[in-house]
mmCIF file of C-alpha atoms and ligand atoms in Angstrom:
data_model
loop_
_atom_site.group_PDB
_atom_site.id
_atom_site.type_symbol
_atom_site.label_atom_id
_atom_site.label_comp_id
_atom_site.label_asym_id
_atom_site.label_seq_id
_atom_site.Cartn_x
_atom_site.Cartn_y
_atom_site.Cartn_z
ATOM 1 C CA ASP A 282 30.682 14.867 26.821
ATOM 2 C CA SER A 283 34.244 15.941 25.989
ATOM 3 C CA PRO A 284 35.184 16.434 22.301
ATOM 4 C CA GLU A 285 37.721 13.571 22.625
ATOM 5 C CA LYS A 286 35.086 11.151 23.914
ATOM 6 C CA LEU A 287 32.658 12.171 21.171
ATOM 7 C CA ALA A 288 35.321 11.756 18.481
ATOM 8 C CA ALA A 289 36.295 8.308 19.798
ATOM 9 C CA PHE A 290 32.608 7.277 19.830
ATOM 10 C CA GLN A 291 32.088 8.514 16.263
ATOM 11 C CA ALA A 292 35.223 6.636 15.175
ATOM 12 C CA ARG A 293 33.730 3.390 16.530
ATOM 13 C CA ILE A 294 30.509 4.043 14.611
ATOM 14 C CA ASP A 295 32.414 4.916 11.421
ATOM 15 C CA ALA A 296 34.437 1.706 11.736
ATOM 16 C CA GLY A 297 31.167 -0.263 11.779
ATOM 17 C CA GLU A 298 31.465 -1.355 15.409
ATOM 18 C CA GLN A 299 28.305 -2.064 17.358
ATOM 19 C CA ILE A 300 27.559 -0.178 20.537
ATOM 20 C CA GLU A 301 26.413 -2.306 23.474
ATOM 21 C CA PRO A 302 24.368 -1.256 26.549
ATOM 22 C CA LYS A 303 27.302 -0.870 28.938
ATOM 23 C CA ASP A 304 29.474 1.106 26.492
ATOM 24 C CA TRP A 305 29.833 4.845 26.882
ATOM 25 C CA MET A 306 27.511 6.761 24.553
ATOM 26 C CA PRO A 307 26.636 10.443 24.097
ATOM 27 C CA GLU A 308 23.410 11.495 25.805
ATOM 28 C CA GLY A 309 21.941 12.538 22.435
ATOM 29 C CA TYR A 310 22.579 9.063 20.999
ATOM 30 C CA ARG A 311 20.838 7.445 23.968
ATOM 31 C CA LYS A 312 17.884 9.837 23.755
ATOM 32 C CA THR A 313 17.481 9.388 20.000
ATOM 33 C CA LEU A 314 17.480 5.614 20.368
ATOM 34 C CA ILE A 315 14.921 5.713 23.185
ATOM 35 C CA ARG A 316 12.721 7.948 20.993
ATOM 36 C CA GLN A 317 13.021 5.796 17.876
ATOM 37 C CA ILE A 318 12.915 2.333 19.503
ATOM 38 C CA GLY A 319 10.114 3.493 21.833
ATOM 39 C CA GLN A 320 8.073 4.873 18.927
ATOM 40 C CA HIS A 321 8.674 1.635 17.065
ATOM 41 C CA ALA A 322 7.571 -0.477 20.074
ATOM 42 C CA HIS A 323 4.425 1.609 20.566
ATOM 43 C CA SER A 324 3.643 1.231 16.854
ATOM 44 C CA GLU A 325 3.773 -2.547 17.106
ATOM 45 C CA ILE A 326 1.401 -2.524 20.084
ATOM 46 C CA VAL A 327 -1.039 0.096 18.758
ATOM 47 C CA GLY A 328 -0.700 -1.599 15.359
ATOM 48 C CA GLN A 329 -2.551 -4.626 16.728
ATOM 49 C CA LEU A 330 -5.771 -2.618 16.994
ATOM 50 C CA PRO A 331 -6.723 -2.073 13.311
ATOM 51 C CA GLU A 332 -6.225 -5.763 12.499
ATOM 52 C CA GLY A 333 -7.564 -7.041 15.817
ATOM 53 C CA ASN A 334 -10.776 -5.369 14.662
ATOM 54 C CA TRP A 335 -11.240 -8.101 12.012
ATOM 55 C CA ILE A 336 -10.243 -11.306 13.837
ATOM 56 C CA THR A 337 -13.840 -12.124 14.757
ATOM 57 C CA ARG A 338 -15.037 -11.451 11.202
ATOM 58 C CA ALA A 339 -12.365 -13.258 9.147
ATOM 59 C CA PRO A 340 -14.062 -15.073 6.234
ATOM 60 C CA THR A 341 -12.601 -18.556 6.876
ATOM 61 C CA LEU A 342 -11.073 -20.476 9.772
ATOM 62 C CA GLU A 343 -7.683 -20.470 8.029
ATOM 63 C CA ARG A 344 -7.750 -16.697 7.505
ATOM 64 C CA LYS A 345 -8.777 -16.237 11.135
ATOM 65 C CA ALA A 346 -5.898 -18.397 12.417
ATOM 66 C CA ASN A 347 -3.404 -16.535 10.193
ATOM 67 C CA LEU A 348 -4.617 -13.105 11.276
ATOM 68 C CA LEU A 349 -4.647 -14.093 14.939
ATOM 69 C CA ALA A 350 -1.046 -15.327 14.662
ATOM 70 C CA LYS A 351 0.019 -12.149 12.860
ATOM 71 C CA VAL A 352 -1.495 -9.895 15.514
ATOM 72 C CA GLN A 353 0.209 -11.980 18.228
ATOM 73 C CA ASP A 354 3.522 -11.564 16.370
ATOM 74 C CA GLU A 355 3.089 -7.773 16.569
ATOM 75 C CA ALA A 356 2.729 -8.057 20.354
ATOM 76 C CA GLY A 357 5.979 -10.045 20.405
ATOM 77 C CA HIS A 358 7.738 -7.369 18.327
ATOM 78 C CA GLY A 359 6.563 -4.733 20.782
ATOM 79 C CA LEU A 360 8.017 -6.758 23.648
ATOM 80 C CA TYR A 361 11.458 -7.235 22.049
ATOM 81 C CA LEU A 362 11.570 -3.541 21.274
ATOM 82 C CA TYR A 363 10.563 -2.447 24.790
ATOM 83 C CA CYS A 364 13.347 -4.739 26.090
ATOM 84 C CA ALA A 365 15.838 -3.132 23.672
ATOM 85 C CA ALA A 366 14.750 0.324 24.896
ATOM 86 C CA GLU A 367 15.090 -0.779 28.536
ATOM 87 C CA THR A 368 18.795 -1.509 27.970
ATOM 88 C CA LEU A 369 19.149 2.278 27.527
ATOM 89 C CA GLY A 370 17.946 3.008 31.063
ATOM 90 C CA VAL A 371 14.252 3.712 30.588
ATOM 91 C CA THR A 372 11.509 1.478 31.970
ATOM 92 C CA ARG A 373 8.634 0.085 29.992
ATOM 93 C CA ASP A 374 6.213 1.740 32.433
ATOM 94 C CA GLU A 375 7.799 5.119 31.726
ATOM 95 C CA LEU A 376 7.599 4.558 27.964
ATOM 96 C CA THR A 377 3.922 3.644 28.307
ATOM 97 C CA ARG A 378 3.231 6.752 30.394
ATOM 98 C CA MET A 379 4.932 8.889 27.735
ATOM 99 C CA LEU A 380 2.716 7.329 25.053
ATOM 100 C CA LEU A 381 -0.456 7.863 27.067
ATOM 101 C CA ASP A 382 0.256 11.490 27.932
ATOM 102 C CA GLY A 383 1.256 12.385 24.359
ATOM 103 C CA ARG A 384 5.010 12.803 24.906
ATOM 104 C CA MET A 385 5.754 9.905 22.545
ATOM 105 C CA LYS A 386 4.415 9.056 19.125
ATOM 106 C CA TYR A 387 3.489 5.875 17.280
ATOM 107 C CA SER A 388 3.251 5.375 13.531
ATOM 108 C CA SER A 389 0.739 7.615 11.761
ATOM 109 C CA ILE A 390 -0.590 4.662 9.742
ATOM 110 C CA PHE A 391 -2.452 3.140 12.680
ATOM 111 C CA ASN A 392 -4.705 6.185 12.936
ATOM 112 C CA TYR A 393 -6.619 5.128 9.828
ATOM 113 C CA PRO A 394 -9.662 2.842 10.157
ATOM 114 C CA THR A 395 -9.923 -0.690 8.718
ATOM 115 C CA LEU A 396 -13.338 -0.673 7.079
ATOM 116 C CA THR A 397 -13.557 -3.974 5.163
ATOM 117 C CA TRP A 398 -11.901 -7.392 5.027
ATOM 118 C CA ALA A 399 -9.880 -6.190 2.014
ATOM 119 C CA ASP A 400 -8.155 -3.769 4.390
ATOM 120 C CA MET A 401 -6.530 -6.806 6.059
ATOM 121 C CA GLY A 402 -4.963 -7.544 2.677
ATOM 122 C CA ALA A 403 -3.908 -3.928 2.114
ATOM 123 C CA VAL A 404 -2.436 -3.583 5.619
ATOM 124 C CA GLY A 405 -0.372 -6.772 5.291
ATOM 125 C CA TRP A 406 0.754 -5.959 1.753
ATOM 126 C CA LEU A 407 1.425 -2.221 2.099
ATOM 127 C CA VAL A 408 1.923 -1.522 5.813
ATOM 128 C CA ASP A 409 4.072 -4.559 6.549
ATOM 129 C CA GLY A 410 5.713 -4.011 3.142
ATOM 130 C CA ALA A 411 6.681 -0.459 4.141
ATOM 131 C CA ALA A 412 7.769 -1.666 7.587
ATOM 132 C CA ILE A 413 10.132 -4.227 6.003
ATOM 133 C CA MET A 414 11.597 -1.606 3.671
ATOM 134 C CA ASN A 415 12.399 0.545 6.704
ATOM 135 C CA GLN A 416 13.524 -2.267 8.997
ATOM 136 C CA VAL A 417 15.758 -4.470 6.839
ATOM 137 C CA PRO A 418 18.509 -1.800 6.812
ATOM 138 C CA LEU A 419 18.024 -1.375 10.597
ATOM 139 C CA GLN A 420 19.432 -4.890 11.068
ATOM 140 C CA ARG A 421 22.785 -3.115 10.544
ATOM 141 C CA THR A 422 22.009 -0.216 12.872
ATOM 142 C CA SER A 423 24.801 0.741 15.279
ATOM 143 C CA TYR A 424 23.048 -0.193 18.537
ATOM 144 C CA GLY A 425 23.478 -3.953 19.135
ATOM 145 C CA PRO A 426 20.210 -4.792 20.952
ATOM 146 C CA TYR A 427 18.141 -2.880 18.364
ATOM 147 C CA ALA A 428 19.937 -4.468 15.395
ATOM 148 C CA ARG A 429 19.489 -7.967 16.834
ATOM 149 C CA ALA A 430 15.778 -7.426 17.579
ATOM 150 C CA MET A 431 15.338 -6.380 13.946
ATOM 151 C CA VAL A 432 16.609 -9.704 12.572
ATOM 152 C CA ARG A 433 13.732 -11.750 13.964
ATOM 153 C CA ILE A 434 11.191 -8.985 13.448
ATOM 154 C CA CYS A 435 12.070 -8.711 9.753
ATOM 155 C CA LYS A 436 11.659 -12.454 9.208
ATOM 156 C CA GLU A 437 8.177 -12.298 10.699
ATOM 157 C CA GLU A 438 7.229 -9.091 8.856
ATOM 158 C CA SER A 439 8.071 -10.648 5.513
ATOM 159 C CA PHE A 440 5.718 -13.536 6.315
ATOM 160 C CA HIS A 441 3.053 -10.952 7.248
ATOM 161 C CA GLN A 442 3.549 -9.112 3.988
ATOM 162 C CA ARG A 443 2.935 -12.324 2.077
ATOM 163 C CA GLN A 444 -0.222 -13.198 4.013
ATOM 164 C CA GLY A 445 -1.526 -9.707 3.164
ATOM 165 C CA PHE A 446 -0.630 -10.104 -0.504
ATOM 166 C CA HIS A 447 -2.347 -13.506 -0.521
ATOM 167 C CA ILE A 448 -5.569 -11.879 0.741
ATOM 168 C CA MET A 449 -5.219 -9.225 -1.986
ATOM 169 C CA MET A 450 -4.752 -11.951 -4.620
ATOM 170 C CA ALA A 451 -7.947 -13.681 -3.489
ATOM 171 C CA MET A 452 -9.921 -10.419 -3.440
ATOM 172 C CA ALA A 453 -8.511 -9.014 -6.690
ATOM 173 C CA GLY A 454 -9.127 -12.330 -8.452
ATOM 174 C CA GLY A 455 -12.614 -12.772 -6.975
ATOM 175 C CA SER A 456 -16.071 -11.421 -7.794
ATOM 176 C CA SER A 457 -16.569 -7.879 -9.058
ATOM 177 C CA ASP A 458 -17.597 -6.808 -5.522
ATOM 178 C CA GLN A 459 -14.414 -8.318 -4.100
ATOM 179 C CA ARG A 460 -12.285 -6.574 -6.751
ATOM 180 C CA ARG A 461 -14.002 -3.304 -5.905
ATOM 181 C CA MET A 462 -13.217 -3.804 -2.209
ATOM 182 C CA ALA A 463 -9.559 -4.577 -3.012
ATOM 183 C CA GLN A 464 -9.257 -1.420 -5.145
ATOM 184 C CA ASP A 465 -10.984 0.671 -2.482
ATOM 185 C CA ALA A 466 -8.559 -0.603 0.193
ATOM 186 C CA LEU A 467 -5.579 0.270 -2.026
ATOM 187 C CA ASN A 468 -7.081 3.717 -2.684
ATOM 188 C CA ARG A 469 -7.392 4.452 1.031
ATOM 189 C CA PHE A 470 -4.055 2.960 2.204
ATOM 190 C CA TRP A 471 -1.668 4.082 -0.562
ATOM 191 C CA PHE A 472 -0.860 7.598 0.636
ATOM 192 C CA PRO A 473 -0.956 6.770 4.364
ATOM 193 C CA ALA A 474 1.554 3.948 3.599
ATOM 194 C CA LEU A 475 3.861 6.454 1.864
ATOM 195 C CA MET A 476 3.658 8.648 4.982
ATOM 196 C CA MET A 477 5.055 5.840 7.150
ATOM 197 C CA PHE A 478 8.577 6.730 5.985
ATOM 198 C CA GLY A 479 8.317 10.137 7.680
ATOM 199 C CA PRO A 480 8.383 13.675 6.299
ATOM 200 C CA SER A 481 10.316 14.506 3.142
ATOM 201 C CA ASP A 482 14.065 14.826 3.683
ATOM 202 C CA LYS A 483 13.984 18.614 3.696
ATOM 203 C CA ASP A 484 11.580 18.527 6.685
ATOM 204 C CA SER A 485 13.153 15.605 8.540
ATOM 205 C CA VAL A 486 14.718 17.167 11.617
ATOM 206 C CA HIS A 487 16.462 14.060 12.897
ATOM 207 C CA SER A 488 17.771 12.369 9.733
ATOM 208 C CA ALA A 489 21.235 13.954 9.449
ATOM 209 C CA GLN A 490 22.326 13.232 13.036
ATOM 210 C CA SER A 491 20.613 9.813 13.123
ATOM 211 C CA MET A 492 22.390 8.793 9.924
ATOM 212 C CA ALA A 493 25.770 9.991 11.203
ATOM 213 C CA TRP A 494 25.205 7.763 14.254
ATOM 214 C CA LYS A 495 23.877 4.912 12.057
ATOM 215 C CA ILE A 496 20.630 4.870 14.016
ATOM 216 C CA LYS A 497 19.032 5.363 10.604
ATOM 217 C CA MET A 498 20.691 3.818 7.570
ATOM 218 C CA ASN A 499 18.744 5.660 4.826
ATOM 219 C CA THR A 500 16.840 8.881 4.449
ATOM 220 C CA ASN A 501 13.037 8.919 4.514
ATOM 221 C CA ASP A 502 12.811 9.779 0.798
ATOM 222 C CA GLU A 503 15.253 7.033 -0.240
ATOM 223 C CA LEU A 504 13.150 4.367 1.451
ATOM 224 C CA ARG A 505 9.870 5.820 0.167
ATOM 225 C CA GLN A 506 11.209 5.683 -3.404
ATOM 226 C CA LYS A 507 12.371 2.105 -2.933
ATOM 227 C CA PHE A 508 8.929 1.153 -1.634
ATOM 228 C CA VAL A 509 7.174 2.727 -4.636
ATOM 229 C CA ASP A 510 9.564 1.028 -7.080
ATOM 230 C CA GLU A 511 8.909 -2.399 -5.537
ATOM 231 C CA THR A 512 5.179 -1.998 -4.989
ATOM 232 C CA VAL A 513 4.037 -0.732 -8.400
ATOM 233 C CA PRO A 514 4.767 -4.056 -10.206
ATOM 234 C CA GLN A 515 2.951 -5.903 -7.399
ATOM 235 C CA ALA A 516 -0.150 -3.740 -7.939
ATOM 236 C CA GLU A 517 0.102 -4.444 -11.672
ATOM 237 C CA TYR A 518 0.279 -8.182 -10.965
ATOM 238 C CA LEU A 519 -2.920 -7.844 -8.917
ATOM 239 C CA GLY A 520 -4.578 -5.877 -11.731
ATOM 240 C CA LEU A 521 -5.199 -2.943 -9.369
ATOM 241 C CA THR A 522 -4.569 0.739 -10.016
ATOM 242 C CA ILE A 523 -2.420 2.870 -7.725
ATOM 243 C CA PRO A 524 -4.488 6.004 -6.984
ATOM 244 C CA ASP A 525 -1.937 8.402 -8.461
ATOM 245 C CA PRO A 526 -2.527 9.670 -12.014
ATOM 246 C CA ASP A 527 1.028 11.083 -12.118
ATOM 247 C CA LEU A 528 2.709 7.782 -11.320
ATOM 248 C CA ALA A 529 5.074 7.027 -14.229
ATOM 249 C CA TRP A 530 8.298 5.148 -14.895
ATOM 250 C CA ASN A 531 11.162 7.588 -15.306
ATOM 251 C CA GLU A 532 13.621 5.887 -17.654
ATOM 252 C CA GLU A 533 16.390 8.403 -17.037
ATOM 253 C CA GLU A 534 16.308 8.075 -13.257
ATOM 254 C CA GLY A 535 15.492 4.363 -13.235
ATOM 255 C CA HIS A 536 12.690 5.045 -10.724
ATOM 256 C CA TYR A 537 8.959 5.717 -10.683
ATOM 257 C CA SER A 538 8.005 9.339 -10.272
ATOM 258 C CA PHE A 539 4.994 9.728 -7.992
ATOM 259 C CA THR A 540 2.823 12.248 -6.161
ATOM 260 C CA GLU A 541 3.962 13.089 -2.639
ATOM 261 C CA PRO A 542 1.441 12.443 0.137
ATOM 262 C CA ASP A 543 -0.512 15.399 1.525
ATOM 263 C CA TRP A 544 1.990 16.541 4.168
ATOM 264 C CA SER A 545 -0.507 18.772 5.939
ATOM 265 C CA GLU A 546 -2.628 15.648 6.574
ATOM 266 C CA PHE A 547 0.490 13.826 7.878
ATOM 267 C CA PHE A 548 1.333 16.610 10.341
ATOM 268 C CA GLU A 549 -2.299 16.710 11.527
ATOM 269 C CA VAL A 550 -2.268 12.940 12.128
ATOM 270 C CA ILE A 551 0.990 12.988 14.109
ATOM 271 C CA ALA A 552 -0.319 15.948 16.122
ATOM 272 C CA GLY A 553 -3.176 13.703 17.315
ATOM 273 C CA ASN A 554 -5.899 14.773 14.878
ATOM 274 C CA GLY A 555 -6.157 11.757 12.554
ATOM 275 C CA PRO A 556 -9.388 9.778 12.093
ATOM 276 C CA CYS A 557 -8.659 7.213 14.861
ATOM 277 C CA ASN A 558 -6.103 8.866 17.198
ATOM 278 C CA VAL A 559 -8.574 9.281 20.074
ATOM 279 C CA ASP A 560 -9.849 5.690 19.732
ATOM 280 C CA ARG A 561 -6.339 4.234 19.655
ATOM 281 C CA ILE A 562 -5.085 6.088 22.727
ATOM 282 C CA THR A 563 -8.335 5.407 24.596
ATOM 283 C CA ALA A 564 -7.899 1.675 23.891
ATOM 284 C CA ARG A 565 -4.304 1.767 25.171
ATOM 285 C CA ARG A 566 -5.276 3.760 28.278
ATOM 286 C CA THR A 567 -8.139 1.349 29.072
ATOM 287 C CA ALA A 568 -5.806 -1.647 28.684
ATOM 288 C CA TRP A 569 -3.246 0.025 30.980
ATOM 289 C CA ASP A 570 -5.856 0.879 33.638
ATOM 290 C CA ASP A 571 -7.560 -2.520 33.443
ATOM 291 C CA GLY A 572 -4.177 -4.242 33.823
ATOM 292 C CA ALA A 573 -3.206 -2.285 36.964
ATOM 293 C CA TRP A 574 -4.395 -5.045 39.325
ATOM 294 C CA VAL A 575 -2.281 -7.629 37.467
ATOM 295 C CA ARG A 576 0.850 -5.474 37.775
ATOM 296 C CA ASP A 577 0.089 -4.795 41.453
ATOM 297 C CA ALA A 578 -0.492 -8.507 42.141
ATOM 298 C CA LEU A 579 2.771 -9.476 40.421
ATOM 299 C CA MET A 580 4.700 -6.870 42.424
ATOM 300 C CA ALA A 581 3.112 -8.025 45.707
ATOM 301 C CA HIS A 582 3.940 -11.642 44.852
ATOM 302 C CA ALA A 583 7.553 -10.755 43.980
ATOM 303 C CA GLU A 584 7.964 -8.812 47.237
ATOM 304 C CA LYS A 585 6.523 -11.684 49.288
ATOM 305 C CA SER A 586 8.769 -14.250 47.564
ATOM 306 C CA ALA A 587 11.825 -12.054 48.146
ATOM 307 C CA ALA A 588 10.903 -11.610 51.846
ATOM 308 C CA ARG A 589 10.425 -15.381 52.200
ATOM 309 C CA LYS A 590 13.883 -16.021 50.718
ATOM 310 C CA MET A 591 15.437 -13.499 53.137
ATOM 311 C CA ALA A 592 13.772 -15.158 56.163
HETATM 312 N N1 FAQ B 677 4.357 8.432 12.200
HETATM 313 O O1 FAQ B 677 12.931 13.807 11.708
HETATM 314 P P1 FAQ B 677 11.981 12.747 11.317
HETATM 315 C C1 FAQ B 677 5.237 -1.321 12.340
HETATM 316 C C2 FAQ B 677 7.824 11.939 13.565
HETATM 317 S S1 FAQ B 677 6.085 -0.277 11.307
HETATM 318 C C3 FAQ B 677 4.454 9.124 13.360
HETATM 319 O O2 FAQ B 677 12.082 12.233 9.929
HETATM 320 P P2 FAQ B 677 12.912 10.230 12.436
HETATM 321 C C4 FAQ B 677 5.026 -2.754 11.924
HETATM 322 C C5 FAQ B 677 9.171 11.643 14.197
HETATM 323 O O3 FAQ B 677 9.033 10.743 15.284
HETATM 324 C C6 FAQ B 677 5.885 1.376 11.912
HETATM 325 N N2 FAQ B 677 5.452 9.993 13.594
HETATM 326 O O4 FAQ B 677 12.028 11.562 12.397
HETATM 327 C C7 FAQ B 677 3.593 -3.173 11.913
HETATM 328 C C8 FAQ B 677 9.589 13.037 14.622
HETATM 329 O O5 FAQ B 677 8.842 13.435 15.790
HETATM 330 P P3 FAQ B 677 9.547 13.574 17.265
HETATM 331 C C9 FAQ B 677 6.878 1.765 12.968
HETATM 332 C C10 FAQ B 677 6.377 10.155 12.628
HETATM 333 O O6 FAQ B 677 12.684 9.576 13.748
HETATM 334 C C11 FAQ B 677 2.985 -3.443 10.718
HETATM 335 C C12 FAQ B 677 9.058 13.901 13.498
HETATM 336 O O7 FAQ B 677 8.003 13.189 12.909
HETATM 337 N N3 FAQ B 677 8.214 1.716 12.476
HETATM 338 O O8 FAQ B 677 4.847 -0.858 13.361
HETATM 339 C C13 FAQ B 677 6.336 9.461 11.419
HETATM 340 O O9 FAQ B 677 14.328 10.525 12.032
HETATM 341 C C14 FAQ B 677 1.642 -3.845 10.669
HETATM 342 C C15 FAQ B 677 10.118 14.298 12.501
HETATM 343 O O10 FAQ B 677 10.470 13.237 11.588
HETATM 344 C C16 FAQ B 677 9.227 2.451 13.010
HETATM 345 O O11 FAQ B 677 9.038 3.207 13.944
HETATM 346 C C17 FAQ B 677 5.269 8.569 11.214
HETATM 347 N N4 FAQ B 677 5.114 7.874 10.075
HETATM 348 O O12 FAQ B 677 12.300 9.320 11.263
HETATM 349 C C18 FAQ B 677 2.859 -3.321 13.086
HETATM 350 C C19 FAQ B 677 10.581 2.248 12.398
HETATM 351 N N5 FAQ B 677 7.396 9.839 10.669
HETATM 352 O O13 FAQ B 677 9.954 12.162 17.643
HETATM 353 C C20 FAQ B 677 1.499 -3.711 13.042
HETATM 354 C C21 FAQ B 677 11.677 2.960 13.120
HETATM 355 C C22 FAQ B 677 8.068 10.763 11.384
HETATM 356 O O14 FAQ B 677 10.711 14.484 17.111
HETATM 357 C C23 FAQ B 677 0.902 -3.983 11.820
HETATM 358 N N6 FAQ B 677 11.571 4.375 13.023
HETATM 359 N N7 FAQ B 677 7.451 10.958 12.559
HETATM 360 O O15 FAQ B 677 8.444 14.076 18.144
HETATM 361 C C24 FAQ B 677 12.144 5.134 12.030
HETATM 362 O O16 FAQ B 677 12.766 4.607 11.126
HETATM 363 C C25 FAQ B 677 12.024 6.622 12.106
HETATM 364 O O17 FAQ B 677 11.684 6.979 13.427
HETATM 365 C C26 FAQ B 677 11.022 7.262 11.108
HETATM 366 C C27 FAQ B 677 11.009 8.780 11.331
HETATM 367 C C28 FAQ B 677 11.432 6.956 9.674
HETATM 368 C C29 FAQ B 677 9.607 6.738 11.348
#
């Protein structure tokens, strides 16, 4: 990559132009996008597991239908994102192999268990809420296929966030047992949700370069702060307490001050040692192995059809 080529590429980014698959791009830009879009795609797919866990036990037919549709949406998001990654010259099979052998990550949040129905409310409200906070700015990211995938994904995520909040409203406004379950779900998901934005800026190895390339539009801490500022009034509306005794409105800064998550726990979870990491990867590996015959059959069919056309 000559300095002239790099400078011309950066000038396109700085001018707000979008980069398309066939355009020249620095190898580092391509690799960073494959890492980020791939991690995002894996998160959508692995992210079906904690909620899939409750489809059979949803309390009403309507809740069941909503949750089923939400989990299907996540599968769709995974597919758009794998397609966006494929435009960068990596195959979906290769991305899956990298996930299964630990070379690629997925979001830390999906390594926490979903223990009660109230967790379906907390996941929709907080996890999809955090996802939206991160993804709305990515609609303006510099890589065209990623930015365009984000537009539809964000529309669906905001619907998901509302279905989660609606569950929380029912639970928080219900019997004392239901209120207790809602509070317990908030207690368990609050700090893991804050971790979704990544390590604090001083420990974020990729932020500076990713922001210069407009692969990321904000720092991890900026988005985390924005999430806290928007979520605290929602918790108040629900009559629930955020499990942080130091949470307070800071008039001078115009933001809430809050306790940082336990970063040693975060680094353990992304190293594979969270409560559900082994279960999640085992489920993905089983699905991959069980689906081998379908992939083989499709390939054999495609080869036969191609041979028939040639004849
Ligand atoms: N979990 O230098 P940074 C969803 C890794 S939403 C796991 O700050 P970066 C929707 C990071 O990869 C969730 N790993 O990294 C849904 C890097 O490791 P590496 C998915 C994390 O990339 C809702 C290292 O730490 N959303 O799925 C995490 O600049 C409900 C150093 O960190 C996205 O992926 C983490 N939380 O910033 C689905 C959004 N944080 O790769 C189902 C797009 C950091 O060098 C149900 N991604 N790491 O080995 C991003 O915006 C960024 O990649 C960040 C991390 C902000 C996640």
